[in-house]
GROMACS .gro file of C-alpha atoms in nm:
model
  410
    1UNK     CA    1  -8.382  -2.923   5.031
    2UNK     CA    2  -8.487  -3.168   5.304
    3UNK     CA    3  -8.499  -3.068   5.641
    4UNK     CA    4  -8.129  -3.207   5.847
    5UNK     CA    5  -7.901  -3.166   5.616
    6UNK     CA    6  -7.733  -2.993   5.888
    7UNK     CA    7  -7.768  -3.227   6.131
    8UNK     CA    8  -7.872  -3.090   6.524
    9UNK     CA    9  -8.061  -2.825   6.341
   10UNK     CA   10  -8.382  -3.028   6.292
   11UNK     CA   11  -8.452  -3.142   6.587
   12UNK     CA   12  -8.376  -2.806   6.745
   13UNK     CA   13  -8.604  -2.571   6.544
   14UNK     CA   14  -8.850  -2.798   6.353
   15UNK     CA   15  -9.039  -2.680   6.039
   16UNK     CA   16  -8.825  -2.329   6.075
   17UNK     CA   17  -9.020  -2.100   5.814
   18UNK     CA   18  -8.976  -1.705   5.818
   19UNK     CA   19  -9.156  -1.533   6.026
   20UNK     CA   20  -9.047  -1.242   5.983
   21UNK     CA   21  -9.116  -1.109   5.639
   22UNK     CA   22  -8.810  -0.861   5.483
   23UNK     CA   23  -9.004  -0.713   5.249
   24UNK     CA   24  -9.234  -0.532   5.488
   25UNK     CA   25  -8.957  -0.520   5.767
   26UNK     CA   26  -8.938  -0.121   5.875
   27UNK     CA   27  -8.615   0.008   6.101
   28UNK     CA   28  -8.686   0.296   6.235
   29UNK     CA   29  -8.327   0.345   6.376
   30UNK     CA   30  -8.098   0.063   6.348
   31UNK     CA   31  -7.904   0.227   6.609
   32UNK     CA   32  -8.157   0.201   6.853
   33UNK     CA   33  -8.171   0.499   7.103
   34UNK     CA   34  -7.859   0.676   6.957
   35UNK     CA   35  -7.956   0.880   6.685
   36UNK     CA   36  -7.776   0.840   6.270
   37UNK     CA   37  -7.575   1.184   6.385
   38UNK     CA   38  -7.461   1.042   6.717
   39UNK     CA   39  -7.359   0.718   6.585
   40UNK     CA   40  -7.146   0.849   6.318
   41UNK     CA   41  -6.996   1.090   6.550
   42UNK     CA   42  -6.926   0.942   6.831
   43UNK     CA   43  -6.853   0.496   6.682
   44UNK     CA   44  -6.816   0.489   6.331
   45UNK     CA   45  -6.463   0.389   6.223
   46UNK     CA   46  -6.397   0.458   6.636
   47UNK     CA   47  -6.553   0.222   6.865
   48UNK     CA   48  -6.717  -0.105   6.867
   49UNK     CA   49  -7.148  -0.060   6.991
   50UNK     CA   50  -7.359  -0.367   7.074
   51UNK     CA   51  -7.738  -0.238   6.957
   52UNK     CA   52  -8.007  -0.433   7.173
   53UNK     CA   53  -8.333  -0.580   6.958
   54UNK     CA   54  -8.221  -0.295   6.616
   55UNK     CA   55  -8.392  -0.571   6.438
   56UNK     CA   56  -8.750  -0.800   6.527
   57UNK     CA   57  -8.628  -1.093   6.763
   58UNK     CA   58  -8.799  -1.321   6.487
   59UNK     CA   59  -8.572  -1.235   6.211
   60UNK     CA   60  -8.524  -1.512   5.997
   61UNK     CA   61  -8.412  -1.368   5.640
   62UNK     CA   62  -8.282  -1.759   5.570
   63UNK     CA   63  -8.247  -2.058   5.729
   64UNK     CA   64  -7.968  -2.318   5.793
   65UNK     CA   65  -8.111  -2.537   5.559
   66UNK     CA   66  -8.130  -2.292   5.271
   67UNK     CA   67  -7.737  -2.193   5.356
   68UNK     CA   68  -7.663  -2.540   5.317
   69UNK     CA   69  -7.754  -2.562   4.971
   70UNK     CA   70  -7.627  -2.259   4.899
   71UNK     CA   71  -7.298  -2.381   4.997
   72UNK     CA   72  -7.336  -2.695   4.743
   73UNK     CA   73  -7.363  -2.470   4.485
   74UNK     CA   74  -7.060  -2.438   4.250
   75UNK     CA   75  -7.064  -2.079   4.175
   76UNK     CA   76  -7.063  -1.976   4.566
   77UNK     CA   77  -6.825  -1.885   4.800
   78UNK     CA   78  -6.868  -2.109   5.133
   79UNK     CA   79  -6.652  -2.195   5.363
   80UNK     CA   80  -6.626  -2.492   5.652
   81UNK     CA   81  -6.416  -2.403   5.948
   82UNK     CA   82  -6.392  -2.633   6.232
   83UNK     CA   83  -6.181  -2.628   6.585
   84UNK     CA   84  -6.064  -2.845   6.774
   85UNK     CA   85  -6.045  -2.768   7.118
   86UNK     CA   86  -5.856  -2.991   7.304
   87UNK     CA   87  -5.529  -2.971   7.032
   88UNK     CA   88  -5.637  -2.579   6.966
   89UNK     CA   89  -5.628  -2.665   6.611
   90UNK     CA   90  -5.800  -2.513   6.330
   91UNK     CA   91  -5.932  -2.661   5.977
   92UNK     CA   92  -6.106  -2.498   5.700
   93UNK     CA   93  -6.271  -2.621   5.361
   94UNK     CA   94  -6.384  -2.456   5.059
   95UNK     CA   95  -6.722  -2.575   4.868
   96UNK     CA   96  -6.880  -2.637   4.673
   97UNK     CA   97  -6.953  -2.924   4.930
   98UNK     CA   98  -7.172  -3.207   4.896
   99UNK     CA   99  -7.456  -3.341   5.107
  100UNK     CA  100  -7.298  -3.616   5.230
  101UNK     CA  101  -7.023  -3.395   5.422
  102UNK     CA  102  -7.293  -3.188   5.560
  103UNK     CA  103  -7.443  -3.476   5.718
  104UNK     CA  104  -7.121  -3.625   5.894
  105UNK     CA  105  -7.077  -3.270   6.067
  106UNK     CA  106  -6.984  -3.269   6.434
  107UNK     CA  107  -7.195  -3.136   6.701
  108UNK     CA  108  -7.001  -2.881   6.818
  109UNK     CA  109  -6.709  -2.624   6.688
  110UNK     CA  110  -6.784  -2.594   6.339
  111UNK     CA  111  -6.927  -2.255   6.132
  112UNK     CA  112  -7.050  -2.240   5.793
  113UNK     CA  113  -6.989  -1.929   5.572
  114UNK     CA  114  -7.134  -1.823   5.236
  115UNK     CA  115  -7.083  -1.518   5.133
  116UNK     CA  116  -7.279  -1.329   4.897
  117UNK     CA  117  -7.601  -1.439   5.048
  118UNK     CA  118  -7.780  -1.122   4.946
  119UNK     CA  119  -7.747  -1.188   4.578
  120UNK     CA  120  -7.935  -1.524   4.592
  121UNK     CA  121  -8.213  -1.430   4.871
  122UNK     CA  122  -8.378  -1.131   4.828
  123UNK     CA  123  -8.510  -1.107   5.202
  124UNK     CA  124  -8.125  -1.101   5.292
  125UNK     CA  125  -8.051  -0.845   5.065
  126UNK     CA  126  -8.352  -0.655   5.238
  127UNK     CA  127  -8.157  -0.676   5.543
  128UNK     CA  128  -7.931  -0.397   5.377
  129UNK     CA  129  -8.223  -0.098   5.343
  130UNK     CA  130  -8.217  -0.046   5.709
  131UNK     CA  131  -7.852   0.097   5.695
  132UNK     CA  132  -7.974   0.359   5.392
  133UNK     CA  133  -7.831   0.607   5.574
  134UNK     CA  134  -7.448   0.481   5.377
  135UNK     CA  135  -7.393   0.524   5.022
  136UNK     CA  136  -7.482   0.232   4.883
  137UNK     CA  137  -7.118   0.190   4.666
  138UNK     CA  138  -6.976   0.132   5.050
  139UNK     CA  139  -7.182  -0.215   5.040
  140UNK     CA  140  -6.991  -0.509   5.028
  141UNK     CA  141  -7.219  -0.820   5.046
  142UNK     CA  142  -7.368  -1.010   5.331
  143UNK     CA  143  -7.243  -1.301   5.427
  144UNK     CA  144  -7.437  -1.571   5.676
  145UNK     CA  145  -7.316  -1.771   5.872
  146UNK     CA  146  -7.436  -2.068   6.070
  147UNK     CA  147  -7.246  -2.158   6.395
  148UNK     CA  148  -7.326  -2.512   6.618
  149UNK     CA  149  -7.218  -2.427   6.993
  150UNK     CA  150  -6.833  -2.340   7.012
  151UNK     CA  151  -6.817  -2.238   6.652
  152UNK     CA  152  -6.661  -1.973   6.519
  153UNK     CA  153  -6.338  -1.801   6.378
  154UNK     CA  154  -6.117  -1.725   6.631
  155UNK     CA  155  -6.009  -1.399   6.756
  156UNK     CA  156  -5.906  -1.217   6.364
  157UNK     CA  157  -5.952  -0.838   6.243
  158UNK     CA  158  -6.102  -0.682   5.942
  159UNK     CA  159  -6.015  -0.374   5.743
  160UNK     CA  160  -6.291  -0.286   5.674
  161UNK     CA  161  -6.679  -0.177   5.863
  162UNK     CA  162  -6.912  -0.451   5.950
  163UNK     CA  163  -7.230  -0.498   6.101
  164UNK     CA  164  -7.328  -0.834   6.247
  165UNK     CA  165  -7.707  -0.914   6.307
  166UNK     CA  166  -7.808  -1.158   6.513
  167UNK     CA  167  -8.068  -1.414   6.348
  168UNK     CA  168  -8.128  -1.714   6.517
  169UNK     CA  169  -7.955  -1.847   6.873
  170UNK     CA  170  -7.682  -1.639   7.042
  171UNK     CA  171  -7.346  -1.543   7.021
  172UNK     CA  172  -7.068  -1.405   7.258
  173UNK     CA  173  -6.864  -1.134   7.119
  174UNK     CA  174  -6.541  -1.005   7.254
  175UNK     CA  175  -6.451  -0.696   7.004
  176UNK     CA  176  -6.154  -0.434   7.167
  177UNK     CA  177  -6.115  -0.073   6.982
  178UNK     CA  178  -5.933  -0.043   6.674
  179UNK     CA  179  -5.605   0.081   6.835
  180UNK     CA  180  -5.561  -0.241   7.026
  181UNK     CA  181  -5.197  -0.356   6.915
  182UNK     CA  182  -5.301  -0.684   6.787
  183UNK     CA  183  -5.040  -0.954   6.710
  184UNK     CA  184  -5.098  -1.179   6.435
  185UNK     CA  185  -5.114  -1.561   6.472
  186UNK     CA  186  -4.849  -1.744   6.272
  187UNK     CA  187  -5.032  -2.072   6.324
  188UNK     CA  188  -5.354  -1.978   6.177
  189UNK     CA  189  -5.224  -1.772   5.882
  190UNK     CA  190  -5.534  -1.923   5.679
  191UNK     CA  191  -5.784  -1.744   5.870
  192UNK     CA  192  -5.592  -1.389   5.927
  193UNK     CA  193  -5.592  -1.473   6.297
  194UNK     CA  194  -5.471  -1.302   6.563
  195UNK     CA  195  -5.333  -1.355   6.942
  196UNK     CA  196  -5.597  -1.347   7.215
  197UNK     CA  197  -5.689  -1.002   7.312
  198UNK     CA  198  -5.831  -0.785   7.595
  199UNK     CA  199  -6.141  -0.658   7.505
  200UNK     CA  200  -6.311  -0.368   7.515
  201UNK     CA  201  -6.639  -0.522   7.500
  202UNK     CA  202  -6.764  -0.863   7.605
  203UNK     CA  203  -7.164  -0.910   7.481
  204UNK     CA  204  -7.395  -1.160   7.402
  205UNK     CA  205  -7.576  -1.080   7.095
  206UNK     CA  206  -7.946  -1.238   7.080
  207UNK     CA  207  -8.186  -1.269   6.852
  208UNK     CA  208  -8.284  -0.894   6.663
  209UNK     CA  209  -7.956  -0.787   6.821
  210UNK     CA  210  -7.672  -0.567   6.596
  211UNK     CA  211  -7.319  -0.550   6.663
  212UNK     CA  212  -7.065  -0.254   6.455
  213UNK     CA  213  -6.721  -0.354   6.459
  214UNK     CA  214  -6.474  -0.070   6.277
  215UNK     CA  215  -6.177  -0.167   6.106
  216UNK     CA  216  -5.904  -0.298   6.219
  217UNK     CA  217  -6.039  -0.383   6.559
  218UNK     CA  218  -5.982  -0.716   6.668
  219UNK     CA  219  -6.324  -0.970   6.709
  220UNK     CA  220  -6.409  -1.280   6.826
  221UNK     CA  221  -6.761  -1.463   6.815
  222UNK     CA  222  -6.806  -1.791   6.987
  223UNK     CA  223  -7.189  -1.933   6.899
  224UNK     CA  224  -7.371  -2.041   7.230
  225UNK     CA  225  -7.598  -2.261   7.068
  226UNK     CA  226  -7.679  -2.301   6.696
  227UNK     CA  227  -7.760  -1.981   6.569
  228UNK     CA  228  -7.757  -1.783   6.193
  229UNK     CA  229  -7.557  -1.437   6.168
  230UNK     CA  230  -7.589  -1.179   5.910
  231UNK     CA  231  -7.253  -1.027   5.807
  232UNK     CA  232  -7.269  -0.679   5.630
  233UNK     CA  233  -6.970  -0.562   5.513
  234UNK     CA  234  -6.820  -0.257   5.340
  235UNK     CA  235  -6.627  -0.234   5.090
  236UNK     CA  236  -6.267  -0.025   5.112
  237UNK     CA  237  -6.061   0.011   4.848
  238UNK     CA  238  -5.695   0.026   4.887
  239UNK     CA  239  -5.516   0.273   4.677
  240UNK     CA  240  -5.388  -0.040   4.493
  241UNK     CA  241  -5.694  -0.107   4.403
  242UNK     CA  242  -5.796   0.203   4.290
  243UNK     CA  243  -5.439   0.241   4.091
  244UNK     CA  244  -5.520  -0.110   3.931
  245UNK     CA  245  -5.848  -0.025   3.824
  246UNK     CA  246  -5.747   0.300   3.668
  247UNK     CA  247  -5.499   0.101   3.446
  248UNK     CA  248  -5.787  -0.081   3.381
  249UNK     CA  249  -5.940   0.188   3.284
  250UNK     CA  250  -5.694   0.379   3.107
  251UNK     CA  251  -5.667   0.028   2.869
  252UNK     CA  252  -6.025  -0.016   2.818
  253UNK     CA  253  -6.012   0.341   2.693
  254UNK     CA  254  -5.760   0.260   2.513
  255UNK     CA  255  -5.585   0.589   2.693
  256UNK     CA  256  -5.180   0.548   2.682
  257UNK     CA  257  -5.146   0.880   2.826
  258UNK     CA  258  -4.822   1.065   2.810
  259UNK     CA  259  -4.475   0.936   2.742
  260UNK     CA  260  -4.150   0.892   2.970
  261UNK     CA  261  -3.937   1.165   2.798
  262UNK     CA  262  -3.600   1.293   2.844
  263UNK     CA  263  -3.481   1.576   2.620
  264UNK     CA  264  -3.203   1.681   2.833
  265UNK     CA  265  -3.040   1.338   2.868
  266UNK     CA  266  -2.661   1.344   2.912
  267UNK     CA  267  -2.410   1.010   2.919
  268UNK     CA  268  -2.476   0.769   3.228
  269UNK     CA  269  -2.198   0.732   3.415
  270UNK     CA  270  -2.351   0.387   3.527
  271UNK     CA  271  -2.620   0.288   3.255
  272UNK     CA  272  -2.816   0.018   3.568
  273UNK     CA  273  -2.872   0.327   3.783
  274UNK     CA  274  -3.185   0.532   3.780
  275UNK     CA  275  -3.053   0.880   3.879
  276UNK     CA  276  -3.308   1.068   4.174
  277UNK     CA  277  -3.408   1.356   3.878
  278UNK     CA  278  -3.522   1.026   3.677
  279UNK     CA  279  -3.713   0.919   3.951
  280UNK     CA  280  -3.905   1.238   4.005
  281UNK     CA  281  -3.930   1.254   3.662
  282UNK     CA  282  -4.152   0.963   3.646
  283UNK     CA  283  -4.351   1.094   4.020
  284UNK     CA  284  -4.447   1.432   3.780
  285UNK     CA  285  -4.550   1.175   3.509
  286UNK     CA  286  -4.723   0.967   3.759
  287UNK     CA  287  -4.859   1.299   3.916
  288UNK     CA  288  -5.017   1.453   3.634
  289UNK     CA  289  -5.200   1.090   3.576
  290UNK     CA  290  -5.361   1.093   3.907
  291UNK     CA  291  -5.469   1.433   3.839
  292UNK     CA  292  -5.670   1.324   3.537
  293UNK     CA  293  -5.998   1.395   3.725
  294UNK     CA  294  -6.250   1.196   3.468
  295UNK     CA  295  -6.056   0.876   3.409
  296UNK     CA  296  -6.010   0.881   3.834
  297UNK     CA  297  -6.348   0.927   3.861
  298UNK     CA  298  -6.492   0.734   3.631
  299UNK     CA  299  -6.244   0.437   3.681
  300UNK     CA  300  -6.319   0.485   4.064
  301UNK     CA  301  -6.697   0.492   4.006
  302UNK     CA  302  -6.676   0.150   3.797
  303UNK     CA  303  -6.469  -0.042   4.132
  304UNK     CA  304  -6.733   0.053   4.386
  305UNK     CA  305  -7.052  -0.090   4.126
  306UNK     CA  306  -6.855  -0.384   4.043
  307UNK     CA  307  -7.074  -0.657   4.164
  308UNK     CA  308  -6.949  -1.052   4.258
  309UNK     CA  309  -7.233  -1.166   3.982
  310UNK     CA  310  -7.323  -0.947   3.689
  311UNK     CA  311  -7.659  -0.854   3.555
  312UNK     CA  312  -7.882  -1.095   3.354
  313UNK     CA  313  -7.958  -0.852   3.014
  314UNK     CA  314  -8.312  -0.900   2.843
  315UNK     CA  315  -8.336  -1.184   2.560
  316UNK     CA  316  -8.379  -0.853   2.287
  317UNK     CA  317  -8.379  -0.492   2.393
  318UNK     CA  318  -8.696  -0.296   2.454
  319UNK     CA  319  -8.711   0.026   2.281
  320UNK     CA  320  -8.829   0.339   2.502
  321UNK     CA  321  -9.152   0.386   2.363
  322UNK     CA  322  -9.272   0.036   2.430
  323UNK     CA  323  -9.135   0.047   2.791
  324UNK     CA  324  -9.308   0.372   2.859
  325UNK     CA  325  -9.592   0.228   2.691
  326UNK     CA  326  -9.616  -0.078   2.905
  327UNK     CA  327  -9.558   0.106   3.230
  328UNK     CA  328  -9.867   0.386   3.139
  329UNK     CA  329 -10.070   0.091   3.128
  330UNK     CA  330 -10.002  -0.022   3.464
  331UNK     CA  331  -9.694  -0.196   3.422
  332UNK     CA  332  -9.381  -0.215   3.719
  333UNK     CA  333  -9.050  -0.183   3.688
  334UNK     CA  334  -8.895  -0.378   4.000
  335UNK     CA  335  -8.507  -0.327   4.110
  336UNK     CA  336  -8.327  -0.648   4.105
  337UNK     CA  337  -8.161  -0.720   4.429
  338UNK     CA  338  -7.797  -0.716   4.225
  339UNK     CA  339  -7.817  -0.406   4.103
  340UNK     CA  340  -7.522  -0.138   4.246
  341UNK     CA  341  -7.537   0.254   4.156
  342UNK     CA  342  -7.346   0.554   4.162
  343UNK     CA  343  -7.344   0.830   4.030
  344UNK     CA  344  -7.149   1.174   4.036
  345UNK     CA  345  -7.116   1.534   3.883
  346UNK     CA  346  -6.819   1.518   3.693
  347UNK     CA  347  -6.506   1.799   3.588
  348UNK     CA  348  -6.699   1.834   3.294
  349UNK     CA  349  -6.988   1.906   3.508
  350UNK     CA  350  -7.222   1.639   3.335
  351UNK     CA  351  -7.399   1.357   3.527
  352UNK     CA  352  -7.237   0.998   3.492
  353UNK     CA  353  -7.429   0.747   3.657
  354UNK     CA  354  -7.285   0.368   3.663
  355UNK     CA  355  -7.450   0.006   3.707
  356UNK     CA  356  -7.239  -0.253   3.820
  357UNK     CA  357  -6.920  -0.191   3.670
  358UNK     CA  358  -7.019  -0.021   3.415
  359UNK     CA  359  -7.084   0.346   3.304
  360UNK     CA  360  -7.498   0.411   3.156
  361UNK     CA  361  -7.376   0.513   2.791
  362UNK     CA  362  -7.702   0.804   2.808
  363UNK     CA  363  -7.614   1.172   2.692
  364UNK     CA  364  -7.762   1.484   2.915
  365UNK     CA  365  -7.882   1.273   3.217
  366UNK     CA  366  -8.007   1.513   3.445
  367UNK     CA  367  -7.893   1.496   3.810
  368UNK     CA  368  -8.278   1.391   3.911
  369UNK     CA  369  -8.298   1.128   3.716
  370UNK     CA  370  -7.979   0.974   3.798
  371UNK     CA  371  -8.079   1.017   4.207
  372UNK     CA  372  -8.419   0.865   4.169
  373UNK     CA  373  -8.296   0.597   3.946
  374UNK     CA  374  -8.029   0.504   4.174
  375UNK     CA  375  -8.223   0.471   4.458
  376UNK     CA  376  -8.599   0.368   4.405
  377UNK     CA  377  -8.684   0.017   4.370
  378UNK     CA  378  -8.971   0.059   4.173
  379UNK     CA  379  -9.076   0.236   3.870
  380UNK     CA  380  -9.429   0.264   3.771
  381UNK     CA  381  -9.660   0.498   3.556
  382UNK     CA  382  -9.640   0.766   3.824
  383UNK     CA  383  -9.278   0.797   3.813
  384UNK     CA  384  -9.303   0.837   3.393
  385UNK     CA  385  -9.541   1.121   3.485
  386UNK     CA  386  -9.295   1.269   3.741
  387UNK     CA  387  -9.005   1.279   3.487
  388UNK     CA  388  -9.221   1.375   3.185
  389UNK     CA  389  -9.042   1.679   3.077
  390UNK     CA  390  -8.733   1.495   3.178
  391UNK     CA  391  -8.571   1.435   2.833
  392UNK     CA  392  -8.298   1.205   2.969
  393UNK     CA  393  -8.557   0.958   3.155
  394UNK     CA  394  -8.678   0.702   2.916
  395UNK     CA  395  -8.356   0.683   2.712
  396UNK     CA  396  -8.192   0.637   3.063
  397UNK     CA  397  -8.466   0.417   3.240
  398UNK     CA  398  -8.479   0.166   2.916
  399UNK     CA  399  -8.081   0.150   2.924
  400UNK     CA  400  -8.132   0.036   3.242
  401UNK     CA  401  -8.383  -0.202   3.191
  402UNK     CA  402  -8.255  -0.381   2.912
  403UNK     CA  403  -7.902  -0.437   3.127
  404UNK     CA  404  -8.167  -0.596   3.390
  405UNK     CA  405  -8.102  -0.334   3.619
  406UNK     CA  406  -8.487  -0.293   3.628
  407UNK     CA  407  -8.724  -0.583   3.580
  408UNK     CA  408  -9.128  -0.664   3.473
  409UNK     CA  409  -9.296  -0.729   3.822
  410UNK     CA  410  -9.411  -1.067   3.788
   0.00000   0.00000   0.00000
């Protein structure tokens, strides 16, 4: 796309390429001076932490210009919020918008959101290897945003982790702890916004700058100038959603379970009432579901891979001996960027290891296999050495690659 489709953006940062390049991009702690073990002790879930320069101060994992189309796109999520000062009024669209209402933009008070950026640009969905030190299940996606001067929000909370890196331009943040007893803003119901707060912290975050906000405490960022930031989320399921995706489950299974039953029924002396020794009745029925370890686990392990976009499959499945074939001749295997795992030792102390939704239908897979699977991003002759007396490896690593988990470097 042409450069100014945003408009103020060209003539600010002309000819904006990326210098920093993702792919060879090493963190050695995001968390700056505070050690992995201090951080988690002492601010995760707790405390909001501003982390000066975590990331190079030319960070430029996109640009405005490739958000923009992004956001024409009909299959992405973007939104358009704009403020208006002077009335204190709010306004948000939903794309896929066109180029023509990109152009018309204001100059000030407006923000830009896609989300899912990571699953379209892999030097975004680099940004996520420097936080390797969380189960990858607990990603969410990132979303970028791009922010004129005055744009933003509004003061709103999430439920849920998220770590904002500063790309381009600056930001003020004003983020108070998670106990703060936030009121919620009947105006703005459409943005989940709250009354202004006191906070706890008041920062400007720069380029290469990170800033953790836990859950439920209440944010605000206010661009200074025009500026990009990188939105990492985390996913956390509530228990409805973990109760609706073990009926899920239990469906796909084709699992009814056991039956309401009542043997010792006697005459209702009012046939609309559900008695209290009905209703606990149906708690011990309930109950003795929940403690179903494997469809829990398994049903739990499919809502944390689930993915926005699902994997592209090869055109006609390889068979093992021609992938291991390929890759002792000097062939890669490549992770693509969309690809979620987990993987667990179950009741029935076998290894189940799930892609993006969806359980690996392989028999035996050793516990190695499923680790190094899950976690490399490349697989190459030395790894088919590594795992040669691993029985469960090539049935497991073709699996993989023909659900496009794994793909031919190019």
């Amino acid at each position: 796309m042409p450069i100014g489709v945003l408009p103020y953006y060209a003539a600010l940062l002309p000819g904006l390429a990326r210098p920093c390049y993702l792919e060879t991009l090493t963190v050695k702690s995001p968390f700056g001076e505070i050690s992995v073990e201090t951080f988690f002790r002492d601010y995760w879930q707790k405390k909001p932490l501003l982390i000066k320069n975590a990331f190079p101060t030319d960070l430029a994992a996109t640009t405005p210009e490739e958000l923009a189309a992004l956001a024409m796109e009909e299959e992405v999520d973007a939104r358009l919020v704009q403020h208006d000062p002077e009335k204190d009024s709010w306004h948000v669209d939903y794309g896929p918008f066109t180029k023509a209402a990109l152009r018309k933009l204001p100059r000030e008070n407006y923000t830009l959101l896609v989300q899912a950026v990571d699953y379209f640009i892999s030097e975004v969905a680099a940004l996520k290897q420097s936080l390797n030190m969380f189960p990858q299940w607990r990603f969410d996606d990132v979303m970028v945003s791009y922010a004129v001067k005055g744009g933003g929000v509004g003061p709103h909370l999430d439920q849920y982790d998220v770590f904002l890196i500063q790309g381009l331009g600056r930001r003020r943040w004003l983020v108070a702890n998670p106990d703060y007893p936030s009121v919620p803003n009947d105006k703005v119901k459409l943005l989940r916004q709250i009354e202004p707060f006191t906070p706890s912290l008041d920062v400007i975050a720069e380029p290469g700058d990170m800033l953790y906000v836990p859950p439920n405490a209440p944010h605000c960022g206010t661009a200074l100038e025009p500026c990009l930031t990188y939105s990492i989320g985390f996913r956390a399921p509530a228990q409805a959603d973990i109760a609706a995706r073990l009926a899920d489950y239990l469906t796909e299974q084709e699992m009814d379970g056991v039956r309401y039953a009542d043997p010792e029924l006697q005459a209702a002396m009012d046939s609309a009432q559900i008695s209290a020794a009905q209703m606990q009745k149906v708690k011990t029925l309930m109950s003795a579901l929940m403690n179903d370890t494997t469809a829990l686990e398994k049903s739990y392990a499919a809502l944390v891979t689930q993915t926005r976009f699902s994997l592209t499959p090869v055109a006609k499945n390889w068979s093992k001996d021609k992938l291991i074939a390929a890759l002792r001749k000097n062939k890669t295997l490549v992770r693509d960027d969309n690809a979620r795992f987990a993987w667990f030792i179950g009741q029935d102390k076998a290894v189940h290891l799930f892609a993006n939704g969806l359980e690996i239908p392989v028999s035996g897979i050793s516990a190695e296999s499923a680790q190094f699977l899950s976690n490399t991003t490349e697989v190459n002759a030395e790894a088919v050495e590594r795992f040669a007396d691993d029985l469960s490896f090539p049935d497991l690593l073709t699996t993989l690659f023909n659900a496009g988990a794994f793909q031919l470097a190019a």
